[in-house]
Coordinates of N, CA and C in Angstrom, one line a residue:
M79 N 20.7 8.3 -32.6 CA 20.7 7.6 -31.4 C 21.0 6.1 -31.8
S80 N 21.8 5.5 -31.0 CA 22.2 4.1 -31.3 C 21.0 3.2 -30.9
E81 N 21.2 1.9 -31.4 CA 20.1 0.9 -31.0 C 20.0 0.7 -29.5
S82 N 21.1 0.7 -28.8 CA 21.1 0.5 -27.4 C 20.4 1.7 -26.7
K83 N 20.6 2.9 -27.1 CA 19.9 4.1 -26.5 C 18.4 4.0 -26.9
A84 N 18.1 3.6 -28.1 CA 16.7 3.5 -28.5 C 16.0 2.5 -27.6
K85 N 16.7 1.4 -27.4 CA 16.1 0.3 -26.6 C 15.9 0.8 -25.1
K86 N 16.8 1.6 -24.6 CA 16.7 2.1 -23.2 C 15.5 3.1 -23.2
E87 N 15.4 3.9 -24.2 CA 14.2 4.9 -24.3 C 12.9 4.1 -24.3
L88 N 12.8 3.1 -25.1 CA 11.5 2.3 -25.2 C 11.3 1.5 -23.9
L89 N 12.3 1.0 -23.2 CA 12.1 0.4 -22.0 C 11.6 1.4 -20.9
R90 N 12.1 2.6 -21.0 CA 11.7 3.6 -20.0 C 10.2 3.9 -20.3
R91 N 9.8 4.1 -21.5 CA 8.4 4.3 -21.9 C 7.5 3.2 -21.5
A92 N 8.0 2.0 -21.5 CA 7.2 0.8 -21.2 C 6.9 0.5 -19.7
L93 N 7.6 1.3 -18.8 CA 7.4 1.0 -17.4 C 5.9 1.0 -17.0
D94 N 5.2 1.9 -17.5 CA 3.8 2.1 -17.0 C 2.8 1.3 -17.9
I95 N 3.3 0.5 -18.8 CA 2.4 -0.2 -19.7 C 2.1 -1.6 -19.2
N96 N 0.8 -2.0 -19.2 CA 0.5 -3.4 -18.8 C 0.3 -4.2 -20.0
P97 N 0.6 -5.5 -19.9 CA 0.4 -6.4 -21.1 C -1.1 -6.4 -21.5
T98 N -1.3 -6.2 -22.8 CA -2.6 -6.1 -23.4 C -3.0 -7.4 -24.2
I99 N -2.0 -8.2 -24.5 CA -2.2 -9.4 -25.2 C -1.7 -10.6 -24.4
H100 N -2.4 -11.7 -24.3 CA -2.0 -12.8 -23.5 C -2.0 -14.0 -24.4
V101 N -0.9 -14.8 -24.4 CA -0.7 -16.0 -25.1 C -0.8 -17.2 -24.2
G102 N -1.7 -18.1 -24.4 CA -1.9 -19.2 -23.4 C -1.7 -20.5 -24.1
K103 N -2.4 -21.5 -23.7 CA -2.2 -22.9 -24.1 C -2.6 -23.0 -25.6
D104 N -3.4 -22.1 -26.2 CA -3.7 -22.2 -27.6 C -2.6 -21.8 -28.5
G105 N -1.6 -21.1 -27.9 CA -0.4 -20.7 -28.6 C -0.7 -19.4 -29.5
V106 N 0.1 -19.2 -30.4 CA 0.1 -18.0 -31.3 C -0.6 -18.4 -32.6
G107 N -1.7 -17.7 -32.9 CA -2.5 -18.0 -34.1 C -2.7 -16.7 -34.9
E108 N -3.4 -16.8 -35.9 CA -3.7 -15.6 -36.8 C -4.4 -14.5 -36.0
N109 N -5.2 -14.9 -35.1 CA -5.9 -13.8 -34.3 C -4.9 -13.0 -33.4
V110 N -3.9 -13.7 -32.9 CA -2.9 -13.0 -32.1 C -2.1 -12.0 -33.0
F111 N -1.7 -12.5 -34.2 CA -1.0 -11.6 -35.1 C -1.8 -10.4 -35.5
E112 N -3.1 -10.6 -35.8 CA -4.0 -9.4 -36.1 C -4.1 -8.5 -35.0
E113 N -4.2 -9.0 -33.8 CA -4.4 -8.1 -32.6 C -3.1 -7.3 -32.4
V114 N -1.9 -7.9 -32.5 CA -0.7 -7.2 -32.4 C -0.6 -6.1 -33.4
V115 N -0.9 -6.4 -34.7 CA -0.8 -5.3 -35.7 C -1.8 -4.2 -35.4
N116 N -3.0 -4.5 -35.0 CA -4.0 -3.5 -34.6 C -3.5 -2.6 -33.5
Q117 N -3.0 -3.2 -32.4 CA -2.6 -2.5 -31.2 C -1.4 -1.6 -31.5
L118 N -0.4 -2.2 -32.3 CA 0.8 -1.4 -32.7 C 0.4 -0.2 -33.5
K119 N -0.6 -0.3 -34.3 CA -1.1 0.9 -35.1 C -1.6 2.0 -34.2
K120 N -2.3 1.6 -33.1 CA -2.8 2.6 -32.2 C -1.8 3.1 -31.2
R121 N -1.0 2.2 -30.6 CA -0.2 2.5 -29.5 C 1.3 2.6 -29.8
R122 N 1.8 1.9 -30.8 CA 3.2 1.9 -31.2 C 4.1 1.2 -30.2
L123 N 3.7 0.9 -29.0 CA 4.5 0.1 -28.0 C 3.6 -0.7 -27.2
I124 N 3.7 -2.0 -27.2 CA 2.8 -2.9 -26.5 C 3.6 -4.0 -25.8
K125 N 2.9 -4.6 -24.8 CA 3.5 -5.7 -24.1 C 2.6 -6.9 -24.3
V126 N 3.3 -8.1 -24.6 CA 2.6 -9.4 -24.7 C 3.0 -10.3 -23.6
K127 N 2.1 -10.9 -22.9 CA 2.4 -11.8 -21.8 C 2.2 -13.2 -22.3
V128 N 3.2 -14.0 -22.1 CA 3.1 -15.4 -22.4 C 2.9 -16.2 -21.1
L129 N 1.7 -16.8 -21.0 CA 1.3 -17.4 -19.8 C 2.1 -18.7 -19.5
N130 N 2.1 -19.2 -18.3 CA 2.9 -20.4 -17.9 C 2.4 -21.6 -18.6
N131 N 1.1 -21.6 -19.0 CA 0.5 -22.9 -19.6 C 0.7 -22.9 -21.2
A132 N 1.5 -21.9 -21.7 CA 1.7 -21.9 -23.1 C 2.6 -23.0 -23.5
E133 N 2.4 -23.5 -24.7 CA 3.2 -24.6 -25.2 C 4.6 -24.2 -25.6
S134 N 4.8 -23.0 -26.1 CA 6.1 -22.5 -26.5 C 6.7 -21.6 -25.5
D135 N 8.1 -21.5 -25.5 CA 8.7 -20.5 -24.6 C 8.6 -19.1 -25.2
T136 N 8.9 -18.2 -24.3 CA 8.7 -16.8 -24.6 C 9.5 -16.3 -25.9
K137 N 10.7 -16.8 -26.0 CA 11.6 -16.4 -27.1 C 11.0 -16.9 -28.4
E138 N 10.5 -18.1 -28.4 CA 9.9 -18.7 -29.7 C 8.7 -17.9 -30.1
V139 N 7.8 -17.5 -29.1 CA 6.6 -16.7 -29.3 C 7.0 -15.4 -29.9
A140 N 8.0 -14.7 -29.3 CA 8.5 -13.4 -29.8 C 9.0 -13.5 -31.2
D141 N 9.7 -14.6 -31.6 CA 10.2 -14.7 -32.9 C 9.1 -14.9 -33.9
L142 N 8.1 -15.7 -33.5 CA 6.9 -15.9 -34.4 C 6.2 -14.6 -34.7
I143 N 5.9 -13.9 -33.6 CA 5.2 -12.6 -33.7 C 6.0 -11.6 -34.6
V144 N 7.2 -11.5 -34.4 CA 8.1 -10.5 -35.1 C 8.1 -10.9 -36.6
E145 N 8.2 -12.2 -36.9 CA 8.3 -12.7 -38.3 C 6.9 -12.5 -39.0
S146 N 5.8 -12.7 -38.3 CA 4.5 -12.6 -38.9 C 3.9 -11.2 -39.0
T147 N 4.4 -10.3 -38.1 CA 3.8 -9.0 -38.1 C 4.7 -7.9 -38.6
G148 N 6.0 -8.1 -38.7 CA 6.9 -7.1 -39.1 C 7.2 -6.1 -38.0
S149 N 7.0 -6.5 -36.8 CA 7.3 -5.6 -35.7 C 8.7 -5.9 -35.2
V150 N 9.1 -5.2 -34.1 CA 10.4 -5.3 -33.5 C 10.3 -5.7 -32.1
A151 N 10.9 -6.8 -31.7 CA 11.0 -7.2 -30.3 C 12.1 -6.4 -29.6
V152 N 11.6 -5.4 -28.8 CA 12.6 -4.6 -28.1 C 13.2 -5.3 -26.9
D153 N 12.4 -6.1 -26.2 CA 12.9 -6.8 -25.0 C 12.1 -8.1 -24.8
V154 N 12.7 -9.2 -24.4 CA 12.1 -10.4 -24.0 C 12.6 -10.8 -22.6
R155 N 11.7 -10.7 -21.6 CA 12.2 -11.0 -20.2 C 11.1 -11.8 -19.5
G156 N 11.5 -12.9 -19.0 CA 10.5 -13.8 -18.3 C 9.4 -14.1 -19.3
G157 N 8.2 -13.8 -18.9 CA 7.1 -14.1 -19.8 C 6.5 -12.9 -20.5
I158 N 7.3 -11.8 -20.6 CA 6.9 -10.6 -21.2 C 7.7 -10.2 -22.4
I159 N 7.0 -9.9 -23.5 CA 7.6 -9.4 -24.7 C 7.2 -8.0 -24.9
L160 N 8.2 -7.1 -25.1 CA 7.9 -5.7 -25.4 C 8.1 -5.5 -26.9
L161 N 7.1 -5.1 -27.6 CA 7.1 -4.9 -29.1 C 6.8 -3.5 -29.5
T162 N 7.5 -3.1 -30.5 CA 7.2 -1.8 -31.1 C 7.1 -2.0 -32.6
D163 N 6.5 -1.0 -33.3 CA 6.4 -1.1 -34.8 C 7.7 -0.7 -35.4
K164 N 7.9 -1.1 -36.6 CA 9.2 -0.9 -37.3 C 9.5 0.6 -37.5
R165 N 8.4 1.4 -37.8 CA 8.6 2.8 -38.0 C 9.1 3.5 -36.8
T166 N 8.6 3.2 -35.6 CA 9.0 3.8 -34.4 C 10.4 3.5 -34.1
W167 N 10.8 2.2 -34.3 CA 12.1 1.7 -34.0 C 13.1 2.5 -34.9
D168 N 12.8 2.5 -36.2 CA 13.7 3.2 -37.2 C 13.9 4.7 -36.8
S169 N 12.8 5.3 -36.5 CA 12.9 6.8 -36.2 C 13.7 7.0 -35.0
L170 N 13.6 6.2 -34.0 CA 14.4 6.4 -32.7 C 15.9 6.1 -33.0
C171 N 16.1 5.1 -33.8 CA 17.5 4.7 -34.1 C 18.2 5.8 -34.9
Q172 N 17.5 6.5 -35.8 CA 18.0 7.5 -36.7 C 18.1 8.9 -36.0
K173 N 17.4 9.1 -34.9 CA 17.3 10.3 -34.2 C 18.7 10.8 -33.8
K174 N 18.9 12.1 -34.0 CA 20.2 12.6 -33.6 C 20.1 13.0 -32.1
N175 N 21.2 12.8 -31.4 CA 21.3 13.1 -30.0 C 22.1 14.3 -29.8
F176 N 21.6 15.4 -29.2 CA 22.3 16.7 -29.1 C 22.7 17.0 -27.7
D177 N 23.0 15.9 -26.9 CA 23.4 16.1 -25.5 C 24.8 16.8 -25.4

């Protein structure tokens, strides 16, 4: 499966997921990174909401989280970041499509 098809699949799976981590005026710290890692171990696909009062914009927050946690940012739209773990991303990208 190509990266674009993997992204579409993960976006489809994420439709029913609500954001479980919120980034506010305190920004992104070590506690946010730890929580992202813990939730990705359990769920493999999570949403992070960057609130309007955050100091950084959503793309900067996504880059920081990806760099610090080794996760993959599947999509960044508005104030929402869709994250998955590296293993899930790699397995979806390598999956053969028999359509």
